[in-house]
mmCIF file of C-alpha atoms in Angstrom:
data_model
loop_
_atom_site.group_PDB
_atom_site.id
_atom_site.type_symbol
_atom_site.label_atom_id
_atom_site.label_comp_id
_atom_site.label_asym_id
_atom_site.label_seq_id
_atom_site.Cartn_x
_atom_site.Cartn_y
_atom_site.Cartn_z
ATOM 1 C CA MET A 1 68.312 87.681 86.993
ATOM 2 C CA PHE A 2 71.865 88.435 88.152
ATOM 3 C CA ILE A 3 75.188 87.719 86.502
ATOM 4 C CA SER A 4 76.388 84.300 87.612
ATOM 5 C CA LEU A 5 80.105 83.855 88.324
ATOM 6 C CA ASP A 6 81.569 80.365 88.392
ATOM 7 C CA SER A 7 84.264 79.339 90.893
ATOM 8 C CA SER A 8 87.150 80.410 88.632
ATOM 9 C CA GLU A 9 85.694 83.905 88.313
ATOM 10 C CA LEU A 10 85.234 84.143 92.065
ATOM 11 C CA TYR A 11 88.854 83.038 92.574
ATOM 12 C CA TYR A 12 89.983 85.792 90.265
ATOM 13 C CA ILE A 13 88.006 88.469 92.094
ATOM 14 C CA LEU A 14 89.302 87.272 95.468
ATOM 15 C CA GLY A 15 92.880 87.303 94.237
ATOM 16 C CA PHE A 16 93.522 83.572 93.929
ATOM 17 C CA PRO A 17 95.835 82.586 91.072
ATOM 18 C CA ILE A 18 94.062 81.230 87.957
ATOM 19 C CA SER A 19 95.302 80.271 84.537
ATOM 20 C CA ASP A 20 95.381 82.571 81.498
ATOM 21 C CA GLU A 21 92.714 80.392 79.892
ATOM 22 C CA LYS A 22 90.288 80.855 82.786
ATOM 23 C CA LEU A 23 91.082 84.549 82.940
ATOM 24 C CA TYR A 24 90.188 84.828 79.273
ATOM 25 C CA LYS A 25 86.891 82.969 79.932
ATOM 26 C CA VAL A 26 85.931 85.525 82.617
ATOM 27 C CA ARG A 27 86.332 88.426 80.243
ATOM 28 C CA ARG A 28 84.700 86.528 77.331
ATOM 29 C CA LYS A 29 81.643 85.661 79.412
ATOM 30 C CA MET A 30 81.087 89.282 80.412
ATOM 31 C CA ASN A 31 81.451 90.335 76.760
ATOM 32 C CA GLU A 32 78.905 87.695 75.800
ATOM 33 C CA TYR A 33 76.444 89.119 78.340
ATOM 34 C CA LEU A 34 76.917 92.593 76.952
ATOM 35 C CA LYS A 35 76.474 91.520 73.317
ATOM 36 C CA ALA A 36 73.323 89.558 74.158
ATOM 37 C CA PHE A 37 71.778 92.543 75.930
ATOM 38 C CA GLN A 38 72.775 94.885 73.132
ATOM 39 C CA LYS A 39 71.238 92.545 70.534
ATOM 40 C CA ILE A 40 67.947 92.408 72.425
ATOM 41 C CA ASN A 41 67.970 96.174 72.871
ATOM 42 C CA GLN A 42 68.644 96.800 69.154
ATOM 43 C CA SER A 43 65.895 94.379 68.100
ATOM 44 C CA SER A 44 63.393 96.038 70.424
ATOM 45 C CA THR A 45 64.346 99.507 69.216
ATOM 46 C CA GLN A 46 63.942 98.472 65.550
ATOM 47 C CA LEU A 47 60.564 96.950 66.275
ATOM 48 C CA LEU A 48 59.324 100.170 67.884
ATOM 49 C CA THR A 49 60.112 102.118 64.693
ATOM 50 C CA ASN A 50 58.326 99.624 62.431
ATOM 51 C CA ASP A 51 54.842 100.943 61.585
ATOM 52 C CA SER A 52 53.727 97.523 60.463
ATOM 53 C CA LYS A 53 53.961 96.080 63.962
ATOM 54 C CA SER A 54 50.981 95.993 66.284
ATOM 55 C CA LEU A 55 50.581 98.171 69.347
ATOM 56 C CA GLU A 56 50.625 95.078 71.512
ATOM 57 C CA ILE A 57 54.026 93.840 70.300
ATOM 58 C CA LYS A 58 55.434 97.363 70.558
ATOM 59 C CA GLN A 59 54.165 97.508 74.132
ATOM 60 C CA ALA A 60 55.907 94.182 74.787
ATOM 61 C CA ALA A 61 59.172 95.576 73.297
ATOM 62 C CA THR A 62 58.904 98.681 75.475
ATOM 63 C CA GLU A 63 58.397 96.615 78.622
ATOM 64 C CA LEU A 64 61.238 94.296 77.605
ATOM 65 C CA ASN A 65 63.609 97.255 77.297
ATOM 66 C CA LYS A 66 62.560 98.454 80.738
ATOM 67 C CA SER A 67 63.136 95.006 82.216
ATOM 68 C CA LEU A 68 66.675 94.950 80.782
ATOM 69 C CA GLN A 69 67.765 98.064 82.649
ATOM 70 C CA PRO A 70 68.653 96.179 85.873
ATOM 71 C CA PHE A 71 70.780 93.808 83.797
ATOM 72 C CA TYR A 72 72.700 96.713 82.263
ATOM 73 C CA LYS A 73 73.163 98.222 85.712
ATOM 74 C CA GLU A 74 74.372 94.930 87.207
ATOM 75 C CA LEU A 75 76.792 94.357 84.339
ATOM 76 C CA GLN A 76 78.163 97.868 84.592
ATOM 77 C CA GLU A 77 78.576 97.658 88.360
ATOM 78 C CA SER A 78 80.280 94.254 88.134
ATOM 79 C CA ALA A 79 82.753 95.537 85.567
ATOM 80 C CA THR A 80 83.366 98.675 87.622
ATOM 81 C CA ARG A 81 84.004 96.601 90.756
ATOM 82 C CA LEU A 82 86.437 94.372 88.936
ATOM 83 C CA LYS A 83 88.237 97.429 87.602
ATOM 84 C CA SER A 84 88.635 98.806 91.142
ATOM 85 C CA TYR A 85 90.036 95.437 92.286
ATOM 86 C CA LEU A 86 92.484 95.619 89.403
ATOM 87 C CA GLN A 87 93.713 99.010 90.578
ATOM 88 C CA LYS A 88 94.645 97.452 93.905
ATOM 89 C CA SER A 89 96.491 94.696 92.025
ATOM 90 C CA PHE A 90 98.433 97.270 90.015
ATOM 91 C CA GLU A 91 99.380 99.012 93.267
ATOM 92 C CA GLU A 92 100.636 95.724 94.713
ATOM 93 C CA LEU A 93 102.808 95.182 91.642
ATOM 94 C CA ASP A 94 104.148 98.726 91.967
ATOM 95 C CA TYR A 95 105.109 97.903 95.536
ATOM 96 C CA ALA A 96 106.713 94.625 94.421
ATOM 97 C CA ASP A 97 108.801 96.731 92.038
ATOM 98 C CA ALA A 98 109.780 99.057 94.906
ATOM 99 C CA VAL A 99 110.863 96.101 97.061
ATOM 100 C CA TRP A 100 112.848 94.649 94.150
ATOM 101 C CA ASP A 101 114.584 98.005 93.623
ATOM 102 C CA SER A 102 115.471 98.236 97.338
ATOM 103 C CA LYS A 103 117.297 94.892 97.422
ATOM 104 C CA PRO A 104 120.645 96.053 95.942
ATOM 105 C CA ARG A 105 120.627 99.122 98.203
ATOM 106 C CA ILE A 106 120.107 97.004 101.316
ATOM 107 C CA ALA A 107 122.653 94.420 100.178
ATOM 108 C CA ALA A 108 125.308 97.159 99.846
ATOM 109 C CA ALA A 109 124.688 98.732 103.285
ATOM 110 C CA PRO A 110 127.748 98.933 105.643
ATOM 111 C CA LYS A 111 127.309 95.772 107.736
ATOM 112 C CA ALA A 112 130.354 96.447 109.955
ATOM 113 C CA GLU A 113 129.051 99.895 110.946
ATOM 114 C CA ILE A 114 125.649 98.453 111.774
ATOM 115 C CA TRP A 115 127.156 95.785 114.043
ATOM 116 C CA GLU A 116 129.306 98.434 115.689
ATOM 117 C CA HIS A 117 126.239 100.548 116.399
ATOM 118 C CA ILE A 118 124.374 97.533 117.778
ATOM 119 C CA GLY A 119 127.254 96.991 120.206
ATOM 120 C CA GLU A 120 127.175 100.655 121.185
ATOM 121 C CA LEU A 121 123.416 100.554 121.764
ATOM 122 C CA SER A 122 123.663 97.366 123.842
ATOM 123 C CA GLY A 123 126.333 98.954 126.030
ATOM 124 C CA ARG A 124 124.261 102.079 126.483
ATOM 125 C CA HIS A 125 121.229 99.966 127.392
ATOM 126 C CA PHE A 126 123.244 98.314 130.180
ATOM 127 C CA ARG A 127 124.687 101.632 131.430
ATOM 128 C CA ILE A 128 121.274 103.309 131.567
ATOM 129 C CA GLN A 129 119.849 100.480 133.685
ATOM 130 C CA LYS A 130 122.870 100.525 135.990
ATOM 131 C CA LEU A 131 122.762 104.321 136.313
ATOM 132 C CA SER A 132 119.050 104.157 137.030
ATOM 133 C CA ARG A 133 119.547 101.920 140.056
ATOM 134 C CA GLN A 134 122.353 104.118 141.401
ATOM 135 C CA CYS A 135 120.650 107.457 140.726
ATOM 136 C CA LYS A 136 117.299 106.300 142.088
ATOM 137 C CA GLU A 137 118.939 105.124 145.284
ATOM 138 C CA GLU A 138 120.693 108.489 145.729
ATOM 139 C CA ALA A 139 117.508 110.423 144.933
ATOM 140 C CA LEU A 140 115.507 108.464 147.488
ATOM 141 C CA LYS A 141 118.165 108.942 150.162
ATOM 142 C CA GLU A 142 118.245 112.688 149.582
ATOM 143 C CA ALA A 143 114.455 112.964 149.393
ATOM 144 C CA LYS A 144 114.037 110.983 152.608
ATOM 145 C CA ARG A 145 116.612 113.157 154.350
ATOM 146 C CA TYR A 146 114.769 116.260 153.137
ATOM 147 C CA TRP A 147 111.381 115.020 154.374
ATOM 148 C CA GLU A 148 112.723 113.857 157.739
ATOM 149 C CA ASP A 149 114.401 117.233 158.243
ATOM 150 C CA LYS A 150 111.079 118.955 157.588
ATOM 151 C CA VAL A 151 109.281 116.796 160.122
ATOM 152 C CA GLU A 152 112.103 117.258 162.637
ATOM 153 C CA THR A 153 111.778 121.049 162.309
ATOM 154 C CA LEU A 154 108.044 120.791 162.992
ATOM 155 C CA LYS A 155 108.694 118.483 165.923
ATOM 156 C CA LYS A 156 111.130 120.888 167.557
ATOM 157 C CA LYS A 157 108.806 123.836 167.021
ATOM 158 C CA TRP A 158 105.532 122.267 168.190
ATOM 159 C CA PHE A 159 106.216 119.071 170.149
ATOM 160 C CA ILE A 160 109.141 120.186 172.338
ATOM 161 C CA ASP A 161 108.221 122.361 175.340
ATOM 162 C CA LYS A 162 110.243 125.170 176.928
ATOM 163 C CA ASN A 163 111.982 122.634 179.125
ATOM 164 C CA SER A 164 113.116 120.639 176.075
ATOM 165 C CA GLN A 165 110.694 117.874 177.010
ATOM 166 C CA MET A 166 108.716 115.898 174.426
ATOM 167 C CA LYS A 167 104.964 116.553 174.310
ATOM 168 C CA GLU A 168 102.732 113.566 173.879
ATOM 169 C CA LYS A 169 100.216 115.757 172.042
ATOM 170 C CA ILE A 170 99.395 119.341 171.166
ATOM 171 C CA GLY A 171 96.065 120.993 171.851
ATOM 172 C CA TRP A 172 94.025 123.803 170.378
ATOM 173 C CA GLY A 173 96.513 126.496 171.176
ATOM 174 C CA ASP A 174 99.398 124.957 169.223
ATOM 175 C CA LYS A 175 97.375 122.946 166.754
ATOM 176 C CA ASP A 176 96.401 125.858 164.500
ATOM 177 C CA GLY A 177 99.996 126.983 164.194
ATOM 178 C CA PHE A 178 101.181 123.434 163.488
ATOM 179 C CA ILE A 179 98.586 122.907 160.745
ATOM 180 C CA LYS A 180 99.478 126.268 159.234
ATOM 181 C CA ASP A 181 103.134 125.224 159.105
ATOM 182 C CA ILE A 182 102.612 121.719 157.739
ATOM 183 C CA ARG A 183 99.946 122.466 155.123
ATOM 184 C CA PRO A 184 102.295 124.049 152.540
ATOM 185 C CA GLU A 185 104.618 121.056 152.903
ATOM 186 C CA VAL A 186 102.041 118.403 152.044
ATOM 187 C CA HIS A 187 99.087 120.079 150.355
ATOM 188 C CA TYR A 188 98.170 117.717 147.532
ATOM 189 C CA ALA A 189 97.481 120.569 145.082
ATOM 190 C CA HIS A 190 101.045 121.859 145.322
ATOM 191 C CA PHE A 191 103.018 118.744 146.183
ATOM 192 C CA PRO A 192 105.887 118.025 145.728
ATOM 193 C CA LEU A 193 107.777 121.104 146.768
ATOM 194 C CA PRO A 194 110.426 122.503 144.402
ATOM 195 C CA GLU A 195 113.132 120.958 146.568
ATOM 196 C CA LEU A 196 111.888 117.421 145.862
ATOM 197 C CA SER A 197 111.475 118.196 142.158
ATOM 198 C CA THR A 198 115.020 119.520 142.013
ATOM 199 C CA ILE A 199 116.383 116.483 143.857
ATOM 200 C CA THR A 200 114.707 114.140 141.375
ATOM 201 C CA ALA A 201 115.610 116.180 138.287
ATOM 202 C CA ASN A 202 119.269 116.447 139.303
ATOM 203 C CA SER A 203 119.439 112.724 139.985
ATOM 204 C CA LEU A 204 118.169 112.034 136.470
ATOM 205 C CA ILE A 205 120.838 114.164 134.748
ATOM 206 C CA PRO A 206 123.375 111.306 134.250
ATOM 207 C CA ILE A 207 120.646 109.128 132.718
ATOM 208 C CA HIS A 208 119.505 111.902 130.389
ATOM 209 C CA GLN A 209 123.088 112.551 129.342
ATOM 210 C CA GLU A 210 123.450 108.893 128.421
ATOM 211 C CA ILE A 211 120.199 108.998 126.445
ATOM 212 C CA ASN A 212 121.303 112.115 124.568
ATOM 213 C CA LEU A 213 124.388 110.264 123.327
ATOM 214 C CA ILE A 214 122.241 107.824 121.317
ATOM 215 C CA ARG A 215 123.055 108.373 117.625
ATOM 216 C CA LEU A 216 120.282 108.190 115.034
ATOM 217 C CA GLU A 217 122.273 109.044 111.888
ATOM 218 C CA LEU A 218 122.979 105.459 110.811
ATOM 219 C CA ILE A 219 119.395 104.344 111.488
ATOM 220 C CA LEU A 220 118.116 107.197 109.316
ATOM 221 C CA GLU A 221 120.531 106.253 106.544
ATOM 222 C CA CYS A 222 119.357 102.628 106.673
ATOM 223 C CA LEU A 223 115.726 103.753 106.563
ATOM 224 C CA LYS A 224 116.400 105.552 103.272
ATOM 225 C CA LEU A 225 117.512 102.262 101.708
ATOM 226 C CA LEU A 226 114.175 100.529 102.310
ATOM 227 C CA ASP A 227 111.147 100.504 100.046
ATOM 228 C CA TRP A 228 108.756 103.440 100.382
ATOM 229 C CA LYS A 229 106.135 101.566 102.418
ATOM 230 C CA LEU A 230 108.610 100.419 105.071
ATOM 231 C CA GLN A 231 110.265 103.844 105.041
ATOM 232 C CA THR A 232 106.937 105.505 105.803
ATOM 233 C CA SER A 233 105.797 103.151 108.586
ATOM 234 C CA LEU A 234 109.179 102.914 110.336
ATOM 235 C CA SER A 235 109.854 106.655 110.028
ATOM 236 C CA LYS A 236 106.525 107.398 111.717
ATOM 237 C CA LYS A 237 107.358 104.912 114.463
ATOM 238 C CA LEU A 238 110.765 106.524 115.000
ATOM 239 C CA GLU A 239 109.239 110.018 115.077
ATOM 240 C CA LEU A 240 106.732 108.943 117.747
ATOM 241 C CA ILE A 241 109.456 107.460 119.936
ATOM 242 C CA VAL A 242 111.692 110.541 119.586
ATOM 243 C CA SER A 243 108.760 112.898 120.250
ATOM 244 C CA GLU A 244 107.807 110.998 123.399
ATOM 245 C CA ILE A 245 111.386 111.073 124.679
ATOM 246 C CA GLU A 246 111.699 114.803 123.967
ATOM 247 C CA ALA A 247 108.371 115.536 125.645
ATOM 248 C CA LYS A 248 109.134 113.582 128.802
ATOM 249 C CA LEU A 249 112.848 114.260 129.082
ATOM 250 C CA GLY A 250 113.054 117.707 127.503
ATOM 251 C CA ASN A 251 112.088 119.623 130.638
ATOM 252 C CA SER A 252 113.048 117.395 133.511
ATOM 253 C CA GLU A 253 112.267 119.682 136.415
ATOM 254 C CA ASN A 254 108.896 120.664 135.003
ATOM 255 C CA ASN A 255 107.994 117.014 134.507
ATOM 256 C CA THR A 256 109.150 115.989 137.969
ATOM 257 C CA ASN A 257 106.619 118.462 139.409
ATOM 258 C CA LYS A 258 104.033 115.930 138.239
ATOM 259 C CA ILE A 259 105.657 112.970 139.954
ATOM 260 C CA ILE A 260 103.108 112.864 142.734
ATOM 261 C CA PRO A 261 99.718 113.987 141.420
ATOM 262 C CA GLY A 262 98.085 113.879 144.867
ATOM 263 C CA PHE A 263 97.931 112.038 148.124
ATOM 264 C CA LYS A 264 95.731 109.116 148.800
ATOM 265 C CA ASP A 265 92.610 109.774 150.830
ATOM 266 C CA SER A 266 94.180 108.118 153.844
ATOM 267 C CA VAL A 267 96.964 110.732 153.816
ATOM 268 C CA ARG A 268 94.779 113.772 153.103
ATOM 269 C CA SER A 269 92.325 112.711 155.767
ATOM 270 C CA HIS A 270 94.879 113.525 158.479
ATOM 271 C CA LEU A 271 94.716 117.258 157.797
ATOM 272 C CA VAL A 272 90.926 117.194 157.669
ATOM 273 C CA ASN A 273 90.663 115.323 160.973
ATOM 274 C CA TRP A 274 93.246 117.528 162.682
ATOM 275 C CA GLU A 275 91.343 120.631 161.668
ATOM 276 C CA LYS A 276 88.019 119.313 162.953
ATOM 277 C CA TRP A 277 88.814 117.329 166.088
ATOM 278 C CA GLY A 278 90.710 117.777 169.354
ATOM 279 C CA ASP A 279 94.361 117.199 170.136
ATOM 280 C CA ILE A 280 97.068 115.943 167.766
ATOM 281 C CA PRO A 281 99.024 113.097 169.412
ATOM 282 C CA TRP A 282 102.693 112.735 168.501
ATOM 283 C CA ASN A 283 102.174 109.121 167.398
ATOM 284 C CA GLU A 284 99.672 110.378 164.778
ATOM 285 C CA LEU A 285 102.306 112.669 163.320
ATOM 286 C CA VAL A 286 104.737 109.725 163.223
ATOM 287 C CA GLY A 287 102.170 107.683 161.270
ATOM 288 C CA PHE A 288 101.518 110.640 158.976
ATOM 289 C CA LYS A 289 105.238 111.032 158.338
ATOM 290 C CA LYS A 290 105.513 107.369 157.308
ATOM 291 C CA LYS A 291 102.529 107.548 154.954
ATOM 292 C CA VAL A 292 103.813 110.672 153.248
ATOM 293 C CA TRP A 293 107.239 109.135 152.804
ATOM 294 C CA SER A 294 105.727 105.937 151.426
ATOM 295 C CA THR A 295 103.908 108.010 148.796
ATOM 296 C CA ILE A 296 107.054 109.968 147.922
ATOM 297 C CA GLU A 297 109.204 106.833 147.727
ATOM 298 C CA ASN A 298 106.739 104.923 145.576
ATOM 299 C CA ASP A 299 106.086 107.718 143.075
ATOM 300 C CA ILE A 300 109.730 108.754 142.676
ATOM 301 C CA SER A 301 110.605 105.112 142.046
ATOM 302 C CA LEU A 302 107.837 104.813 139.458
ATOM 303 C CA TYR A 303 108.989 108.014 137.763
ATOM 304 C CA PHE A 304 112.565 106.753 137.512
ATOM 305 C CA ASP A 305 111.348 103.420 136.135
ATOM 306 C CA GLU A 306 109.207 105.203 133.550
ATOM 307 C CA GLN A 307 112.158 107.285 132.343
ATOM 308 C CA VAL A 308 114.400 104.233 132.059
ATOM 309 C CA LYS A 309 111.707 102.155 130.364
ATOM 310 C CA LEU A 310 111.227 104.911 127.794
ATOM 311 C CA ALA A 311 114.949 104.991 126.977
ATOM 312 C CA THR A 312 115.549 101.226 126.973
ATOM 313 C CA HIS A 313 112.431 100.640 124.852
ATOM 314 C CA ALA A 314 113.806 103.062 122.256
ATOM 315 C CA ILE A 315 117.120 101.185 122.247
ATOM 316 C CA ASP A 316 115.357 97.820 121.982
ATOM 317 C CA GLU A 317 113.397 99.113 118.973
ATOM 318 C CA ALA A 318 116.611 100.317 117.312
ATOM 319 C CA ILE A 319 118.329 96.946 117.829
ATOM 320 C CA ALA A 320 115.245 95.097 116.545
ATOM 321 C CA PHE A 321 115.262 97.301 113.425
ATOM 322 C CA TYR A 322 118.925 96.517 112.789
ATOM 323 C CA SER A 323 118.314 92.801 113.351
ATOM 324 C CA ASP A 324 115.560 92.740 110.743
ATOM 325 C CA PHE A 325 117.625 94.890 108.370
ATOM 326 C CA LEU A 326 120.636 92.571 108.613
ATOM 327 C CA ALA A 327 118.439 89.505 108.043
ATOM 328 C CA LYS A 328 117.127 91.088 104.851
ATOM 329 C CA GLN A 329 120.644 92.009 103.803
ATOM 330 C CA GLU A 330 121.884 88.448 104.258
ATOM 331 C CA ARG A 331 119.048 87.019 102.160
ATOM 332 C CA TYR A 332 119.484 89.602 99.408
ATOM 333 C CA GLN A 333 123.235 89.042 99.226
ATOM 334 C CA GLN A 334 122.621 85.330 98.661
ATOM 335 C CA GLU A 335 120.252 85.885 95.737
ATOM 336 C CA THR A 336 121.749 85.053 92.341
ATOM 337 C CA PRO A 337 121.530 87.373 89.297
ATOM 338 C CA GLU A 338 119.298 84.757 87.638
ATOM 339 C CA GLN A 339 116.891 84.777 90.600
ATOM 340 C CA LYS A 340 116.712 88.553 90.564
ATOM 341 C CA GLU A 341 116.053 88.636 86.829
ATOM 342 C CA THR A 342 113.376 85.944 87.117
ATOM 343 C CA GLU A 343 111.565 87.986 89.765
ATOM 344 C CA LYS A 344 111.705 91.124 87.623
ATOM 345 C CA VAL A 345 110.346 89.260 84.598
ATOM 346 C CA TRP A 346 107.552 87.771 86.707
ATOM 347 C CA ILE A 347 106.473 91.236 87.904
ATOM 348 C CA LYS A 348 106.485 92.496 84.324
ATOM 349 C CA GLN A 349 104.402 89.546 83.109
ATOM 350 C CA GLN A 350 101.800 90.018 85.832
ATOM 351 C CA ARG A 351 101.493 93.695 84.946
ATOM 352 C CA GLU A 352 100.957 92.813 81.266
ATOM 353 C CA GLU A 353 98.266 90.296 82.199
ATOM 354 C CA LEU A 354 96.514 92.819 84.399
ATOM 355 C CA GLN A 355 96.692 95.335 81.591
ATOM 356 C CA ARG A 356 94.914 92.851 79.314
ATOM 357 C CA VAL A 357 92.152 92.388 81.852
ATOM 358 C CA LYS A 358 91.854 96.148 82.362
ATOM 359 C CA GLN A 359 91.519 96.653 78.615
ATOM 360 C CA GLY A 360 88.780 94.032 78.438
ATOM 361 C CA LEU A 361 86.848 95.671 81.286
ATOM 362 C CA GLU A 362 87.150 99.049 79.627
ATOM 363 C CA GLU A 363 85.695 97.558 76.459
ATOM 364 C CA ILE A 364 82.725 96.431 78.514
ATOM 365 C CA LEU A 365 82.304 99.801 80.199
ATOM 366 C CA ASN A 366 82.760 101.931 77.066
ATOM 367 C CA PRO A 367 79.176 101.488 75.778
ATOM 368 C CA PHE A 368 77.849 102.803 79.092
ATOM 369 C CA SER A 369 79.916 105.972 78.836
ATOM 370 C CA ASN A 370 78.470 106.899 75.437
#
């Protein structure tokens, strides 16, 4: 036999609203179960101490007491479960109180300053995107010029003969020297060279300067006005965004060394083939030059886009926070004193009702603690 809960009791456990009368019936029914079990237990205990009773009936009383133990356990566990559910309900009411307390703080926040900061953030968002396009274009021009100069130096050294004539290819004699010269320039374990890292890092300086001008003071002040749950979740979100920006933008040149993690197999295969097989035709070097540049161009572009996305995402999050904050403020400012008082009274009444239920459950559990 297990304790049977009717639909109203199940609604209560699941958190659905029920009337005071039904709530009282839940507690009364559990008390009735307890009293019935206690009565049976007392009767059995008295019988066992009565010398006039037969061994058979005493044996029946003993077995009856044993059979009641699962009922006691089920009753105790049900009451304990309900008490744990109640604790969650008390916590929700505590949070409702915290939200109620936050309303006047939010309503009194400086709306004009918030709108001014939104305008500032929107302008910075636009400038960062514009700067990104300009700076990326300049970085790619300079990087391409750098790479073409490197290839031109190798061309003059290895593919131009003593008569200033162009060689169609270079053989074994010149090939080893050429490979020795070009390897440090393109070796995937060390690429890109410091020059390319510096070019990229310097091109990002105007963008980083714009990002560093983003002010967080007002956002932090607004966070303090919220209830504790929102404060905690939004503060953690802000910390993660700031940490990511600091990690990726804090040491620009070091981070740009990771722009190009390695060449594709099709690019690396050139060095391997040149080392193993015969001559190196000039047209192969031209193809190699194009593939290397394609890799450089693509990865520098991606790196710029990543930096800008990081900054604009942070700004978008800040504007979204302000938008939500202002919507709350507008609603709270429209609430009447009567509405606010009604809400406060409702929270108080629910806490009193929960306290009644808690007391009833404790009355049920008390016999088990003795």
